[in-house]
Amino acid sequence: MASTGNFELICLENPLLDIQAVGNEALLEKYGLKANDAILAEDKHLDLYEDLLQNYDAKLIAGGAAQNTARGAQYILPPNSAVFIGSVGKDKYSETLKETCAKAGLRVEYRYDDKLPTGRCGVVITGHNRSMCTDLSAANAYQIDHLKSEAVWSLVQQAKVFYVGGYHLTVCVPAILALAEEAAASNKIFMLSLSAPFICQFFKDPLDQTAPYWDYVIGNETEALAYAESHGLNTTDIKEIATALAKLPKKNTARPRTVIITQGTDPTIVAVQKPDGSVETKEYPVHAISESEINDTNGAGDAFAGGFVAGIVQGKNLDTAVDMGQWLAKLSIKELGPSYPFPKQSY
Ligand code: 26A
């Protein structure tokens, strides 16, 4: 029998159902959306979801960035390796999410909200761009009491790696800090994704509160640039930004910090803190993919993080973990939305 995991990996963020369709300029304009963006829905966006379903042949796909990452990591890891935590409603959407995760072998520990519906993310695809507009609903009601409940906290204590989606900084900072503190106190690994430019711009203070705990921080080039701007770094050079992030003060000095910045089809930049305080940067080319193989790039970053974190859970070296991220991102780009191919491929 194949060996099984021991739920080494805990991921925390917003479980969402993606309502994804190919759209057009007129649709983006109607709701005031940018072609490539991720935002929180305001009142003016709330008709988008029905519009996508009624008029654009939208598909319902399991989403939520860190939930995609958790499914991706579990895709690679032995059974029973990953747990995903977040808040949903008591409705058919959360049933769908649960089923999709179960099929992927991902254990979920959802908090069920009595009143609010499961969160939705409208995804409008135009060419290789995707505009995401999220109505968090129940996902926004996550509470630290759930994390600290005996059943969930015992999983936290047993785990070795924590991966928190930065989008959760809009939801429950105390829960993020509880995982961060647990990691620092027990020399476990704490990873955070920057998630979206708006997190770096408008959630700067909570983001900065988590910074001392980052053993790994993952983002893309637009998030790195937003970080640099909101933190007055006075540079648009990705290596310089990654270096600055690597040098930020760190709580657990037993682990060096590693910063990973993906750049679409351009090489991934990695910056690693050295014991003498200097920072080494490296570049890793992505796995080539032909135009005809691209289905859509929604979720590619989540898939990269899933492959990478699987490598870290398995104790692989940095070069291999980055390569595992590039590999899983390529597989996901060939699928519709943030999904992974079945039958399973192995790295
Ligand atoms: C708080 N926000 C805005 C969000 C998200 C989000 N996941 C969590 N919180 N906005 C978009 N997503 C997810 O990003 C994935 C693609 O990277 C979408 O659900 C989509 O699956």
Short mmCIF file of C-alpha atoms and ligand atoms in Angstrom, two decimals:
data_model
loop_
_atom_site.label_atom_id
_atom_site.label_comp_id
_atom_site.label_asym_id
_atom_site.label_seq_id
_atom_site.Cartn_x
_atom_site.Cartn_y
_atom_site.Cartn_z
CA MET A 1 0.00 0.00 0.00
CA ALA A 2 1.17 3.52 -0.76
CA SER A 3 2.47 5.33 2.29
CA THR A 4 0.18 8.04 3.60
CA GLY A 5 0.88 11.41 5.05
CA ASN A 6 0.29 12.70 8.51
CA PHE A 7 -1.44 15.96 7.57
CA GLU A 8 1.89 17.79 7.55
CA LEU A 9 0.42 20.75 5.67
CA ILE A 10 -2.25 23.17 6.87
CA CYS A 11 -3.61 25.83 4.50
CA LEU A 12 -5.87 28.69 5.58
CA GLU A 13 -7.91 31.11 3.49
CA ASN A 14 -11.22 31.70 1.74
CA PRO A 15 -13.11 28.76 0.22
CA LEU A 16 -14.86 30.17 -2.85
CA LEU A 17 -16.83 28.82 -5.75
CA ASP A 18 -15.57 30.31 -9.02
CA ILE A 19 -18.18 31.35 -11.56
CA GLN A 20 -15.93 31.50 -14.58
CA ALA A 21 -16.70 32.50 -18.15
CA VAL A 22 -15.11 33.94 -21.23
CA GLY A 23 -16.24 37.56 -21.33
CA ASN A 24 -15.55 40.65 -23.37
CA GLU A 25 -14.70 44.36 -23.10
CA ALA A 26 -18.36 45.32 -22.76
CA LEU A 27 -18.82 43.05 -19.76
CA LEU A 28 -15.69 44.41 -18.06
CA GLU A 29 -16.90 47.94 -18.71
CA LYS A 30 -20.42 47.25 -17.45
CA TYR A 31 -19.04 46.37 -14.00
CA GLY A 32 -16.02 48.67 -14.05
CA LEU A 33 -13.54 45.77 -14.00
CA LYS A 34 -9.93 45.78 -15.19
CA ALA A 35 -8.92 42.96 -17.58
CA ASN A 36 -6.37 41.53 -15.14
CA ASP A 37 -7.22 42.13 -11.52
CA ALA A 38 -8.56 40.66 -8.28
CA ILE A 39 -10.91 42.76 -6.18
CA LEU A 40 -13.54 42.53 -3.48
CA ALA A 41 -17.08 42.99 -4.78
CA GLU A 42 -18.97 46.19 -4.00
CA ASP A 43 -22.74 46.59 -4.37
CA LYS A 44 -22.37 47.55 -8.03
CA HIS A 45 -20.81 44.14 -8.78
CA LEU A 46 -23.44 41.91 -7.24
CA ASP A 47 -25.34 41.26 -10.50
CA LEU A 48 -22.16 40.01 -12.18
CA TYR A 49 -22.61 36.44 -10.95
CA GLU A 50 -26.11 35.95 -12.40
CA ASP A 51 -25.03 37.76 -15.55
CA LEU A 52 -22.12 35.31 -16.03
CA LEU A 53 -24.39 32.31 -15.44
CA GLN A 54 -27.30 33.52 -17.61
CA ASN A 55 -25.51 35.19 -20.48
CA TYR A 56 -21.95 33.90 -20.69
CA ASP A 57 -22.29 30.14 -20.19
CA ALA A 58 -20.28 30.32 -16.95
CA LYS A 59 -18.84 27.18 -15.40
CA LEU A 60 -18.84 26.51 -11.65
CA ILE A 61 -15.36 25.53 -10.53
CA ALA A 62 -13.92 25.02 -7.06
CA GLY A 63 -11.76 28.03 -6.28
CA GLY A 64 -10.33 30.12 -3.48
CA ALA A 65 -6.65 30.72 -4.08
CA ALA A 66 -5.15 28.81 -1.13
CA GLN A 67 -7.73 26.05 -1.48
CA ASN A 68 -6.45 25.64 -5.06
CA THR A 69 -2.90 25.54 -3.68
CA ALA A 70 -3.90 22.92 -1.09
CA ARG A 71 -5.53 20.74 -3.77
CA GLY A 72 -2.37 21.17 -5.85
CA ALA A 73 -0.04 20.16 -3.02
CA GLN A 74 -2.23 17.14 -2.22
CA TYR A 75 -2.11 16.21 -5.94
CA ILE A 76 1.60 15.56 -5.49
CA LEU A 77 1.85 14.43 -1.88
CA PRO A 78 0.86 11.01 -0.47
CA PRO A 79 -2.79 10.63 0.64
CA ASN A 80 -3.73 12.47 3.86
CA SER A 81 -1.02 15.11 3.66
CA ALA A 82 -2.95 18.41 3.44
CA VAL A 83 -5.78 20.10 5.31
CA PHE A 84 -7.62 23.22 4.19
CA ILE A 85 -9.38 25.54 6.64
CA GLY A 86 -11.88 28.32 5.90
CA SER A 87 -15.49 29.40 6.32
CA VAL A 88 -18.45 28.48 4.08
CA GLY A 89 -22.27 28.62 4.10
CA LYS A 90 -24.69 25.75 4.59
CA ASP A 91 -25.69 25.49 0.93
CA LYS A 92 -25.21 23.56 -2.29
CA TYR A 93 -22.11 25.58 -3.20
CA SER A 94 -20.24 24.39 -0.11
CA GLU A 95 -21.36 20.84 -0.90
CA THR A 96 -19.79 21.22 -4.35
CA LEU A 97 -16.56 22.53 -2.84
CA LYS A 98 -16.43 19.71 -0.34
CA GLU A 99 -16.98 17.10 -3.03
CA THR A 100 -14.29 18.55 -5.29
CA CYS A 101 -11.80 18.60 -2.42
CA ALA A 102 -12.76 15.07 -1.41
CA LYS A 103 -12.13 13.86 -4.98
CA ALA A 104 -8.73 15.53 -4.82
CA GLY A 105 -8.04 13.77 -1.53
CA LEU A 106 -7.94 17.08 0.31
CA ARG A 107 -9.25 17.12 3.87
CA VAL A 108 -11.26 20.24 4.63
CA GLU A 109 -12.11 21.60 8.05
CA TYR A 110 -14.75 24.17 7.17
CA ARG A 111 -16.44 26.50 9.59
CA TYR A 112 -20.13 26.55 8.60
CA ASP A 113 -21.84 29.92 8.92
CA ASP A 114 -25.51 29.83 9.96
CA LYS A 115 -26.62 32.82 7.93
CA LEU A 116 -24.27 33.73 5.10
CA PRO A 117 -23.98 31.91 1.76
CA THR A 118 -20.73 30.39 0.48
CA GLY A 119 -18.44 32.98 -1.11
CA ARG A 120 -18.31 33.38 -4.88
CA CYS A 121 -15.65 34.63 -7.23
CA GLY A 122 -16.74 35.91 -10.63
CA VAL A 123 -13.93 35.21 -13.10
CA VAL A 124 -14.08 37.00 -16.44
CA ILE A 125 -11.60 35.63 -18.96
CA THR A 126 -10.55 37.85 -21.87
CA GLY A 127 -7.64 36.39 -23.85
CA HIS A 128 -4.92 35.45 -21.35
CA ASN A 129 -6.25 37.91 -18.78
CA ARG A 130 -8.58 37.15 -15.91
CA SER A 131 -10.55 39.60 -13.85
CA MET A 132 -11.71 38.27 -10.49
CA CYS A 133 -14.41 39.84 -8.39
CA THR A 134 -15.06 38.19 -5.04
CA ASP A 135 -18.13 38.31 -2.85
CA LEU A 136 -16.67 36.70 0.30
CA SER A 137 -19.96 36.25 2.21
CA ALA A 138 -19.45 33.30 4.59
CA ALA A 139 -15.68 33.23 3.94
CA ASN A 140 -15.50 36.65 5.60
CA ALA A 141 -16.95 35.24 8.83
CA TYR A 142 -13.99 33.01 9.69
CA GLN A 143 -13.19 33.21 13.39
CA ILE A 144 -10.19 32.21 15.44
CA ASP A 145 -12.46 30.17 17.75
CA HIS A 146 -12.78 27.65 14.93
CA LEU A 147 -9.00 27.38 14.54
CA LYS A 148 -8.57 27.07 18.29
CA SER A 149 -11.28 24.40 18.68
CA GLU A 150 -9.81 21.16 19.94
CA ALA A 151 -10.40 19.21 16.73
CA VAL A 152 -8.75 21.81 14.49
CA TRP A 153 -5.97 22.97 16.80
CA SER A 154 -4.81 19.37 17.30
CA LEU A 155 -4.28 19.23 13.51
CA VAL A 156 -2.35 22.50 13.71
CA GLN A 157 -0.11 21.10 16.40
CA GLN A 158 0.53 17.96 14.41
CA ALA A 159 1.35 19.83 11.17
CA LYS A 160 4.83 20.92 10.09
CA VAL A 161 4.10 23.50 7.39
CA PHE A 162 1.54 26.33 7.34
CA TYR A 163 0.52 28.03 4.11
CA VAL A 164 -1.68 31.12 4.43
CA GLY A 165 -3.23 32.86 1.46
CA GLY A 166 -2.70 36.62 1.77
CA TYR A 167 -6.34 37.16 0.82
CA HIS A 168 -7.15 36.02 4.34
CA LEU A 169 -5.59 39.26 5.61
CA THR A 170 -8.93 40.87 4.76
CA VAL A 171 -10.73 38.32 6.93
CA CYS A 172 -9.11 37.09 10.15
CA VAL A 173 -5.64 38.37 11.06
CA PRO A 174 -5.72 36.76 14.55
CA ALA A 175 -6.03 33.29 12.99
CA ILE A 176 -3.09 34.00 10.67
CA LEU A 177 -0.98 35.23 13.57
CA ALA A 178 -1.91 32.18 15.66
CA LEU A 179 -0.47 29.90 12.94
CA ALA A 180 2.54 32.19 12.55
CA GLU A 181 3.25 32.13 16.29
CA GLU A 182 2.86 28.35 16.43
CA ALA A 183 5.37 28.04 13.57
CA ALA A 184 7.91 30.38 15.18
CA ALA A 185 7.55 28.79 18.62
CA SER A 186 8.06 25.23 17.32
CA ASN A 187 10.47 25.95 14.45
CA LYS A 188 7.85 24.91 11.89
CA ILE A 189 7.54 26.49 8.46
CA PHE A 190 5.26 29.50 7.83
CA MET A 191 4.52 30.54 4.25
CA LEU A 192 2.43 33.44 3.03
CA SER A 193 1.34 34.39 -0.45
CA LEU A 194 0.98 38.07 -1.32
CA SER A 195 -2.18 37.12 -3.30
CA ALA A 196 -3.01 40.38 -5.08
CA PRO A 197 -1.75 43.96 -5.51
CA PHE A 198 -4.68 45.28 -3.41
CA ILE A 199 -3.45 43.27 -0.41
CA CYS A 200 -0.03 44.97 -0.62
CA GLN A 201 -1.65 48.40 -1.09
CA PHE A 202 -4.70 48.44 1.14
CA PHE A 203 -3.91 45.76 3.74
CA LYS A 204 -0.36 46.93 4.33
CA ASP A 205 -0.57 47.02 8.14
CA PRO A 206 -1.87 43.47 8.66
CA LEU A 207 0.54 42.25 5.96
CA ASP A 208 3.44 43.89 7.81
CA GLN A 209 2.30 42.31 11.08
CA THR A 210 2.83 38.87 9.52
CA ALA A 211 6.16 39.72 7.83
CA PRO A 212 8.48 38.74 10.72
CA TYR A 213 7.05 35.21 10.53
CA TRP A 214 7.56 34.60 6.80
CA ASP A 215 9.92 31.68 6.21
CA TYR A 216 8.74 31.71 2.61
CA VAL A 217 6.82 34.46 0.88
CA ILE A 218 5.42 33.89 -2.60
CA GLY A 219 4.07 36.45 -5.04
CA ASN A 220 4.02 37.51 -8.65
CA GLU A 221 5.60 40.55 -10.27
CA THR A 222 2.53 42.80 -9.99
CA GLU A 223 2.26 42.04 -6.27
CA ALA A 224 5.99 42.67 -5.80
CA LEU A 225 5.64 46.03 -7.55
CA ALA A 226 2.61 46.96 -5.43
CA TYR A 227 4.56 46.00 -2.31
CA ALA A 228 7.53 48.14 -3.38
CA GLU A 229 5.31 51.12 -4.03
CA SER A 230 3.30 50.91 -0.82
CA HIS A 231 6.48 50.43 1.22
CA GLY A 232 8.46 53.21 -0.48
CA LEU A 233 11.20 50.90 -1.74
CA ASN A 234 11.93 53.25 -4.67
CA THR A 235 12.62 50.48 -7.14
CA THR A 236 10.79 48.52 -9.80
CA ASP A 237 13.56 45.95 -10.14
CA ILE A 238 12.09 42.58 -9.08
CA LYS A 239 15.43 41.25 -7.78
CA GLU A 240 15.88 44.35 -5.65
CA ILE A 241 12.34 44.01 -4.27
CA ALA A 242 12.86 40.30 -3.52
CA THR A 243 16.14 41.17 -1.78
CA ALA A 244 14.43 43.82 0.35
CA LEU A 245 11.74 41.31 1.40
CA ALA A 246 14.39 38.72 2.28
CA LYS A 247 16.14 41.28 4.51
CA LEU A 248 13.11 42.24 6.62
CA PRO A 249 13.50 41.41 10.32
CA LYS A 250 12.67 37.80 11.17
CA LYS A 251 11.25 36.26 14.30
CA ASN A 252 12.52 32.68 13.96
CA THR A 253 16.21 33.17 13.18
CA ALA A 254 16.74 29.40 13.01
CA ARG A 255 15.38 29.51 9.45
CA PRO A 256 16.54 31.84 6.67
CA ARG A 257 13.83 33.64 4.69
CA THR A 258 13.19 32.72 1.06
CA VAL A 259 11.30 35.03 -1.32
CA ILE A 260 9.81 33.64 -4.54
CA ILE A 261 8.47 35.97 -7.24
CA THR A 262 6.89 34.44 -10.33
CA GLN A 263 6.66 36.49 -13.52
CA GLY A 264 4.29 34.69 -15.90
CA THR A 265 6.41 33.22 -18.69
CA ASP A 266 9.52 35.14 -17.54
CA PRO A 267 11.93 33.46 -15.11
CA THR A 268 10.98 33.04 -11.46
CA ILE A 269 13.14 35.15 -9.13
CA VAL A 270 14.20 33.67 -5.81
CA ALA A 271 16.03 35.53 -3.03
CA VAL A 272 17.48 33.68 -0.05
CA GLN A 273 18.79 35.21 3.15
CA LYS A 274 22.30 33.99 4.08
CA PRO A 275 23.56 33.50 7.66
CA ASP A 276 25.83 36.57 7.32
CA GLY A 277 22.80 38.73 6.47
CA SER A 278 23.60 38.98 2.75
CA VAL A 279 21.01 37.84 0.20
CA GLU A 280 21.58 35.55 -2.76
CA THR A 281 19.26 35.83 -5.79
CA LYS A 282 18.64 33.19 -8.44
CA GLU A 283 16.53 32.90 -11.61
CA TYR A 284 14.62 29.83 -12.75
CA PRO A 285 13.16 29.64 -16.27
CA VAL A 286 9.57 28.38 -16.45
CA HIS A 287 8.55 25.13 -18.14
CA ALA A 288 7.84 26.08 -21.74
CA ILE A 289 4.24 25.74 -22.92
CA SER A 290 3.02 26.32 -26.45
CA GLU A 291 0.22 28.78 -27.15
CA SER A 292 -2.04 25.96 -28.36
CA GLU A 293 -1.69 24.08 -25.05
CA ILE A 294 -2.93 27.03 -22.98
CA ASN A 295 -6.52 26.62 -21.77
CA ASP A 296 -6.54 29.44 -19.25
CA THR A 297 -4.03 30.84 -16.80
CA ASN A 298 -6.52 31.37 -13.96
CA GLY A 299 -5.02 29.59 -10.96
CA ALA A 300 -1.53 29.21 -12.43
CA GLY A 301 0.02 31.07 -9.49
CA ASP A 302 -1.92 28.94 -7.00
CA ALA A 303 -0.73 25.81 -8.78
CA PHE A 304 2.88 27.04 -8.67
CA ALA A 305 2.52 27.53 -4.93
CA GLY A 306 0.97 24.04 -4.61
CA GLY A 307 3.88 22.35 -6.35
CA PHE A 308 6.39 24.44 -4.42
CA VAL A 309 4.85 23.79 -1.02
CA ALA A 310 4.61 20.04 -1.80
CA GLY A 311 8.36 20.10 -2.43
CA ILE A 312 8.98 21.89 0.86
CA VAL A 313 6.77 19.41 2.75
CA GLN A 314 8.80 16.59 1.18
CA GLY A 315 12.04 18.25 2.29
CA LYS A 316 13.26 18.80 -1.30
CA ASN A 317 15.94 21.39 -1.96
CA LEU A 318 14.98 24.84 -3.25
CA ASP A 319 15.84 24.11 -6.91
CA THR A 320 13.60 21.03 -6.91
CA ALA A 321 10.73 22.74 -5.04
CA VAL A 322 10.72 25.62 -7.56
CA ASP A 323 10.80 23.12 -10.42
CA MET A 324 7.83 21.27 -8.89
CA GLY A 325 5.97 24.59 -8.79
CA GLN A 326 6.74 25.29 -12.47
CA TRP A 327 5.66 21.75 -13.35
CA LEU A 328 2.29 21.95 -11.59
CA ALA A 329 1.62 25.46 -12.96
CA LYS A 330 2.08 24.12 -16.48
CA LEU A 331 -0.35 21.25 -15.84
CA SER A 332 -2.95 23.66 -14.44
CA ILE A 333 -2.67 26.08 -17.37
CA LYS A 334 -3.78 23.25 -19.67
CA GLU A 335 -7.01 22.82 -17.64
CA LEU A 336 -10.08 25.01 -17.29
CA GLY A 337 -9.65 27.21 -14.23
CA PRO A 338 -7.63 26.23 -11.17
CA SER A 339 -7.74 22.47 -11.80
CA TYR A 340 -5.29 19.60 -12.22
CA PRO A 341 -5.44 16.78 -14.78
CA PHE A 342 -6.92 13.37 -14.11
CA PRO A 343 -5.71 10.70 -14.41
CA LYS A 344 -2.97 11.99 -12.17
CA GLN A 345 0.44 12.71 -13.60
CA SER A 346 3.48 12.30 -11.42
CA TYR A 347 6.38 14.67 -11.08
C1 26A B 1 -10.47 37.96 -0.83
N1 26A B 1 -10.34 37.58 -2.22
C2 26A B 1 -10.47 38.66 -3.17
C3 26A B 1 -10.07 36.27 -2.58
C4 26A B 1 -9.98 35.84 -3.92
C5 26A B 1 -9.63 34.51 -4.16
N2 26A B 1 -9.38 33.63 -3.19
C6 26A B 1 -9.49 34.09 -1.93
N3 26A B 1 -9.83 35.37 -1.61
N4 26A B 1 -10.16 36.44 -5.13
C7 26A B 1 -9.93 35.52 -6.07
N5 26A B 1 -9.61 34.34 -5.49
C8 26A B 1 -9.31 33.06 -6.12
O1 26A B 1 -8.15 33.16 -6.88
C9 26A B 1 -8.13 31.99 -7.68
C10 26A B 1 -7.20 32.17 -8.83
O2 26A B 1 -5.93 32.46 -8.40
C11 26A B 1 -10.37 32.58 -7.08
O3 26A B 1 -11.37 31.85 -6.40
C12 26A B 1 -9.57 31.71 -8.06
O4 26A B 1 -9.84 30.33 -7.90
#
